[in-house]
Amino acid sequence: EIVMTQSPATLSVSPGERATLSCRASQSVSSNLAWYQQKPGQAPRLLIYGASTRATGIPARFSGSGSGTEFTLTISSLQSEDFAVYYCQQYNNWWTFGQGTKVEIK
Amino acid sequence: QVQLQESGPGLVKPSQTLSLTCTVSGGSISSGDYYWSWIRQPPGKGLEWIGYIYYSGSTYYNPSLKSRVTISVDTSKNQFSLKLSSVTAADTAVYYCARATMAPYAFDIWGQGTMVTVSS
């Protein structure tokens, strides 16, 4: 099983600031990585796939980078609706998720 | 647009079998372009993929749950279903059905989720 490790567990950011979230895979997943956003009481929403491609309708302030074992999700200027939990997920070898990073208002 | 909706009992007794159904609307489950999956999330915790089924009936399960999981499809009803046997309190979770695209294999559409509690 490929283990996905996200850091930090919680990120405190002020509105308008940049947020940088990290995700590490226990072995290479190439670019087979996705990012999801989950708000309380809601299902996750696909943000990024292929490590860096935004899903349909996702604003340009969300960007993804990385390959192999190290990945980053950047939110360039946090809006109020961006405070949520973010999960990375690999799909190189079936599917496993990271434990999540909560982005909270500072 | 395609929508997914989970249904089933919200309370299951320990040692019994959890059964859920996902109804697909706005598109055909037989389109052949997707893997239809179940994913769960224990309260306050992260996401765990349970397994998927292709419209043809081929399946693949999370090895950690494989001995207890069965996923089936009913193309005539545009539904797929989950059965999880011998449940314990550790199986208490929100259960989601979701659609994974083919290349990339990301989950682009999710149901709203249904809470299942295992308790006597």
mmCIF file of C-alpha atoms in Angstrom:
data_model
loop_
_atom_site.group_PDB
_atom_site.id
_atom_site.type_symbol
_atom_site.label_atom_id
_atom_site.label_comp_id
_atom_site.label_asym_id
_atom_site.label_seq_id
_atom_site.Cartn_x
_atom_site.Cartn_y
_atom_site.Cartn_z
ATOM 1 C CA GLU A 1 0.000 0.000 0.000
ATOM 2 C CA ILE A 2 1.248 3.476 -0.879
ATOM 3 C CA VAL A 3 1.043 5.705 2.191
ATOM 4 C CA MET A 4 0.339 9.390 1.641
ATOM 5 C CA THR A 5 1.533 11.824 4.307
ATOM 6 C CA GLN A 6 0.308 15.421 4.384
ATOM 7 C CA SER A 7 1.800 18.362 6.221
ATOM 8 C CA PRO A 8 1.039 20.351 8.179
ATOM 9 C CA ALA A 9 -2.035 18.892 9.846
ATOM 10 C CA THR A 10 -3.401 22.398 10.360
ATOM 11 C CA LEU A 11 -2.456 25.588 8.546
ATOM 12 C CA SER A 12 -3.557 28.978 9.903
ATOM 13 C CA VAL A 13 -3.699 31.611 7.192
ATOM 14 C CA SER A 14 -5.182 35.084 6.894
ATOM 15 C CA PRO A 15 -7.568 35.852 4.019
ATOM 16 C CA GLY A 16 -5.636 37.082 0.994
ATOM 17 C CA GLU A 17 -2.462 35.261 1.974
ATOM 18 C CA ARG A 18 -0.850 32.332 0.205
ATOM 19 C CA ALA A 19 -1.258 28.782 1.518
ATOM 20 C CA THR A 20 1.162 25.985 0.690
ATOM 21 C CA LEU A 21 0.190 22.390 1.476
ATOM 22 C CA SER A 22 2.521 19.415 1.141
ATOM 23 C CA CYS A 23 1.942 15.763 0.338
ATOM 24 C CA ARG A 24 4.526 12.982 0.310
ATOM 25 C CA ALA A 25 4.111 9.472 -1.087
ATOM 26 C CA SER A 26 5.882 6.462 0.427
ATOM 27 C CA GLN A 27 6.974 5.456 -3.076
ATOM 28 C CA SER A 28 6.849 7.093 -6.469
ATOM 29 C CA VAL A 29 3.376 7.705 -7.885
ATOM 30 C CA SER A 30 4.679 9.539 -10.956
ATOM 31 C CA SER A 31 2.140 12.328 -11.602
ATOM 32 C CA ASN A 32 -0.823 10.197 -10.588
ATOM 33 C CA LEU A 33 -1.923 12.505 -7.820
ATOM 34 C CA ALA A 34 -5.114 14.422 -7.118
ATOM 35 C CA TRP A 35 -6.140 17.039 -4.592
ATOM 36 C CA TYR A 36 -9.603 17.392 -3.079
ATOM 37 C CA GLN A 37 -11.307 20.044 -0.958
ATOM 38 C CA GLN A 38 -13.837 19.075 1.689
ATOM 39 C CA LYS A 39 -16.046 21.445 3.639
ATOM 40 C CA PRO A 40 -17.977 20.376 6.762
ATOM 41 C CA GLY A 41 -20.942 18.174 5.958
ATOM 42 C CA GLN A 42 -20.048 17.972 2.280
ATOM 43 C CA ALA A 43 -18.496 15.424 -0.016
ATOM 44 C CA PRO A 44 -14.963 16.072 -1.252
ATOM 45 C CA ARG A 45 -14.589 18.081 -4.445
ATOM 46 C CA LEU A 46 -11.910 17.362 -7.029
ATOM 47 C CA LEU A 47 -9.525 20.302 -7.426
ATOM 48 C CA ILE A 48 -6.430 18.990 -9.180
ATOM 49 C CA TYR A 49 -5.535 15.806 -11.054
ATOM 50 C CA GLY A 50 -2.373 14.708 -12.794
ATOM 51 C CA ALA A 51 -0.550 16.607 -10.029
ATOM 52 C CA SER A 52 -1.039 19.966 -11.741
ATOM 53 C CA THR A 53 -4.194 20.067 -13.911
ATOM 54 C CA ARG A 54 -7.135 21.962 -12.510
ATOM 55 C CA ALA A 55 -10.480 20.208 -12.682
ATOM 56 C CA THR A 56 -13.387 21.830 -14.470
ATOM 57 C CA GLY A 57 -14.528 25.050 -12.828
ATOM 58 C CA ILE A 58 -11.666 25.288 -10.329
ATOM 59 C CA PRO A 59 -10.325 28.843 -9.949
ATOM 60 C CA ALA A 60 -6.829 29.673 -11.117
ATOM 61 C CA ARG A 61 -5.723 30.548 -7.585
ATOM 62 C CA PHE A 62 -5.423 26.788 -6.994
ATOM 63 C CA SER A 63 -2.283 25.240 -8.417
ATOM 64 C CA GLY A 64 -0.531 21.931 -7.991
ATOM 65 C CA SER A 65 3.028 20.845 -8.586
ATOM 66 C CA GLY A 66 5.392 17.957 -8.046
ATOM 67 C CA SER A 67 5.999 14.430 -9.258
ATOM 68 C CA GLY A 68 7.369 11.187 -7.905
ATOM 69 C CA THR A 69 7.010 11.406 -4.143
ATOM 70 C CA GLU A 70 6.752 15.126 -3.353
ATOM 71 C CA PHE A 71 3.734 17.275 -4.174
ATOM 72 C CA THR A 72 2.444 20.721 -3.327
ATOM 73 C CA LEU A 73 -0.940 22.424 -3.478
ATOM 74 C CA THR A 74 -0.780 26.212 -3.477
ATOM 75 C CA ILE A 75 -3.680 28.568 -2.970
ATOM 76 C CA SER A 76 -2.340 31.912 -4.107
ATOM 77 C CA SER A 77 -4.720 34.263 -2.281
ATOM 78 C CA LEU A 78 -7.069 32.640 0.188
ATOM 79 C CA GLN A 79 -10.725 33.511 -0.111
ATOM 80 C CA SER A 80 -13.272 32.926 2.645
ATOM 81 C CA GLU A 81 -14.689 29.932 0.800
ATOM 82 C CA ASP A 82 -11.278 28.224 0.693
ATOM 83 C CA PHE A 83 -11.127 27.453 4.411
ATOM 84 C CA ALA A 84 -11.629 23.714 4.420
ATOM 85 C CA VAL A 85 -9.813 20.392 4.678
ATOM 86 C CA TYR A 86 -7.632 19.359 1.735
ATOM 87 C CA TYR A 87 -6.734 15.788 0.861
ATOM 88 C CA CYS A 88 -4.170 14.444 -1.545
ATOM 89 C CA GLN A 89 -4.787 11.098 -3.196
ATOM 90 C CA GLN A 90 -2.616 8.838 -5.312
ATOM 91 C CA TYR A 91 -4.041 6.695 -8.091
ATOM 92 C CA ASN A 92 -0.858 5.032 -9.284
ATOM 93 C CA ASN A 93 -1.664 1.826 -7.409
ATOM 94 C CA TRP A 94 -5.396 1.654 -6.692
ATOM 95 C CA TRP A 95 -6.321 4.609 -4.475
ATOM 96 C CA THR A 96 -5.070 5.928 -1.154
ATOM 97 C CA PHE A 97 -5.615 9.296 0.513
ATOM 98 C CA GLY A 98 -3.551 11.446 2.816
ATOM 99 C CA GLN A 99 -4.882 12.235 6.272
ATOM 100 C CA GLY A 100 -5.770 15.807 5.300
ATOM 101 C CA THR A 101 -4.632 19.362 6.006
ATOM 102 C CA LYS A 102 -7.100 21.723 7.614
ATOM 103 C CA VAL A 103 -6.780 25.305 6.400
ATOM 104 C CA GLU A 104 -8.205 27.592 9.057
ATOM 105 C CA ILE A 105 -8.608 31.320 9.438
ATOM 106 C CA LYS A 106 -5.757 32.982 11.302
ATOM 107 C CA GLN B 1 -25.319 16.367 -15.352
ATOM 108 C CA VAL B 2 -24.506 13.128 -13.625
ATOM 109 C CA GLN B 3 -25.527 12.812 -9.993
ATOM 110 C CA LEU B 4 -25.002 10.042 -7.474
ATOM 111 C CA GLN B 5 -27.257 9.274 -4.508
ATOM 112 C CA GLU B 6 -26.582 6.799 -1.724
ATOM 113 C CA SER B 7 -29.387 4.996 0.082
ATOM 114 C CA GLY B 8 -29.672 2.389 2.786
ATOM 115 C CA PRO B 9 -30.084 1.846 6.536
ATOM 116 C CA GLY B 10 -28.423 4.339 8.830
ATOM 117 C CA LEU B 11 -28.063 1.847 11.670
ATOM 118 C CA VAL B 12 -26.610 -1.646 11.499
ATOM 119 C CA LYS B 13 -26.050 -4.076 14.359
ATOM 120 C CA PRO B 14 -22.599 -5.479 15.076
ATOM 121 C CA SER B 15 -21.779 -8.701 13.178
ATOM 122 C CA GLN B 16 -24.479 -7.984 10.597
ATOM 123 C CA THR B 17 -24.083 -6.921 6.970
ATOM 124 C CA LEU B 18 -24.121 -3.299 5.889
ATOM 125 C CA SER B 19 -25.924 -2.789 2.566
ATOM 126 C CA LEU B 20 -25.974 0.429 0.548
ATOM 127 C CA THR B 21 -27.053 1.341 -2.963
ATOM 128 C CA CYS B 22 -25.892 4.168 -5.194
ATOM 129 C CA THR B 23 -28.282 5.405 -7.866
ATOM 130 C CA VAL B 24 -26.773 7.139 -10.873
ATOM 131 C CA SER B 25 -28.880 9.781 -12.617
ATOM 132 C CA GLY B 26 -28.187 11.997 -15.592
ATOM 133 C CA GLY B 27 -25.967 9.432 -17.277
ATOM 134 C CA SER B 28 -25.574 5.722 -17.900
ATOM 135 C CA ILE B 29 -23.571 3.469 -15.627
ATOM 136 C CA SER B 30 -22.913 1.366 -18.728
ATOM 137 C CA SER B 31 -21.043 4.091 -20.588
ATOM 138 C CA GLY B 32 -17.812 2.199 -20.061
ATOM 139 C CA ASP B 33 -15.709 5.235 -19.274
ATOM 140 C CA TYR B 34 -15.792 5.084 -15.496
ATOM 141 C CA TYR B 35 -15.075 3.074 -12.401
ATOM 142 C CA TRP B 36 -17.868 3.213 -9.839
ATOM 143 C CA SER B 37 -16.484 3.274 -6.314
ATOM 144 C CA TRP B 38 -17.345 3.266 -2.645
ATOM 145 C CA ILE B 39 -15.329 5.405 -0.229
ATOM 146 C CA ARG B 40 -15.867 5.890 3.489
ATOM 147 C CA GLN B 41 -14.937 8.428 6.141
ATOM 148 C CA PRO B 42 -15.148 7.670 9.882
ATOM 149 C CA PRO B 43 -16.298 10.633 11.980
ATOM 150 C CA GLY B 44 -13.557 13.237 12.198
ATOM 151 C CA LYS B 45 -11.136 11.132 10.171
ATOM 152 C CA GLY B 46 -9.814 10.791 6.642
ATOM 153 C CA LEU B 47 -10.995 9.001 3.532
ATOM 154 C CA GLU B 48 -10.647 5.290 2.776
ATOM 155 C CA TRP B 49 -11.318 3.759 -0.628
ATOM 156 C CA ILE B 50 -13.339 0.545 -0.299
ATOM 157 C CA GLY B 51 -13.557 -0.771 -3.841
ATOM 158 C CA TYR B 52 -14.842 -0.273 -7.360
ATOM 159 C CA ILE B 53 -16.916 -1.965 -9.983
ATOM 160 C CA TYR B 54 -16.891 -1.571 -13.731
ATOM 161 C CA TYR B 55 -20.170 -1.756 -15.630
ATOM 162 C CA SER B 56 -19.198 -5.212 -16.906
ATOM 163 C CA GLY B 57 -19.134 -6.453 -13.314
ATOM 164 C CA SER B 58 -15.391 -6.649 -12.785
ATOM 165 C CA THR B 59 -14.368 -5.502 -9.326
ATOM 166 C CA TYR B 60 -11.342 -4.550 -7.299
ATOM 167 C CA TYR B 61 -11.315 -4.156 -3.544
ATOM 168 C CA ASN B 62 -9.086 -2.530 -0.949
ATOM 169 C CA PRO B 63 -6.966 -5.448 0.288
ATOM 170 C CA SER B 64 -7.614 -4.436 3.899
ATOM 171 C CA LEU B 65 -11.370 -4.957 3.430
ATOM 172 C CA LYS B 66 -11.427 -7.523 0.643
ATOM 173 C CA SER B 67 -12.577 -10.451 2.773
ATOM 174 C CA ARG B 68 -15.740 -8.594 3.846
ATOM 175 C CA VAL B 69 -16.674 -6.517 0.773
ATOM 176 C CA THR B 70 -18.902 -7.255 -2.184
ATOM 177 C CA ILE B 71 -19.771 -4.638 -4.797
ATOM 178 C CA SER B 72 -22.334 -5.406 -7.470
ATOM 179 C CA VAL B 73 -23.965 -3.544 -10.350
ATOM 180 C CA ASP B 74 -27.475 -3.487 -11.769
ATOM 181 C CA THR B 75 -27.256 -1.776 -15.144
ATOM 182 C CA SER B 76 -31.017 -2.044 -15.710
ATOM 183 C CA LYS B 77 -31.585 0.164 -12.664
ATOM 184 C CA ASN B 78 -28.461 2.282 -13.185
ATOM 185 C CA GLN B 79 -27.327 1.349 -9.681
ATOM 186 C CA PHE B 80 -24.387 -0.218 -7.929
ATOM 187 C CA SER B 81 -24.338 -1.596 -4.422
ATOM 188 C CA LEU B 82 -22.059 -2.267 -1.474
ATOM 189 C CA LYS B 83 -22.237 -5.079 1.028
ATOM 190 C CA LEU B 84 -19.867 -5.114 3.996
ATOM 191 C CA SER B 85 -20.169 -8.151 6.227
ATOM 192 C CA SER B 86 -19.368 -8.767 9.888
ATOM 193 C CA VAL B 87 -19.423 -5.093 10.762
ATOM 194 C CA THR B 88 -18.062 -3.632 13.986
ATOM 195 C CA ALA B 89 -18.070 -0.155 15.502
ATOM 196 C CA ALA B 90 -14.938 0.564 13.451
ATOM 197 C CA ASP B 91 -17.117 0.471 10.329
ATOM 198 C CA THR B 92 -19.140 3.460 11.533
ATOM 199 C CA ALA B 93 -18.614 6.120 8.897
ATOM 200 C CA VAL B 94 -20.062 8.310 6.199
ATOM 201 C CA TYR B 95 -20.178 6.170 3.079
ATOM 202 C CA TYR B 96 -19.808 7.860 -0.282
ATOM 203 C CA CYS B 97 -20.299 6.528 -3.747
ATOM 204 C CA ALA B 98 -18.132 8.196 -6.368
ATOM 205 C CA ARG B 99 -17.211 8.035 -10.016
ATOM 206 C CA ALA B 100 -13.609 7.689 -11.126
ATOM 207 C CA THR B 101 -12.692 8.674 -14.640
ATOM 208 C CA MET B 102 -10.340 6.592 -16.745
ATOM 209 C CA ALA B 103 -6.933 8.229 -17.082
ATOM 210 C CA PRO B 104 -6.770 10.161 -14.900
ATOM 211 C CA TYR B 105 -8.318 7.926 -12.310
ATOM 212 C CA ALA B 106 -9.567 10.750 -10.125
ATOM 213 C CA PHE B 107 -12.961 10.889 -8.430
ATOM 214 C CA ASP B 108 -14.757 13.653 -10.283
ATOM 215 C CA ILE B 109 -18.305 13.128 -9.025
ATOM 216 C CA TRP B 110 -19.399 12.150 -5.518
ATOM 217 C CA GLY B 111 -22.678 11.396 -3.838
ATOM 218 C CA GLN B 112 -23.637 13.462 -0.817
ATOM 219 C CA GLY B 113 -22.750 10.598 1.511
ATOM 220 C CA THR B 114 -24.784 8.598 3.987
ATOM 221 C CA MET B 115 -23.952 8.073 7.659
ATOM 222 C CA VAL B 116 -23.974 4.474 8.824
ATOM 223 C CA THR B 117 -23.678 3.734 12.524
ATOM 224 C CA VAL B 118 -22.830 0.279 13.796
ATOM 225 C CA SER B 119 -24.420 -0.177 17.192
ATOM 226 C CA SER B 120 -26.619 -2.611 19.043
#
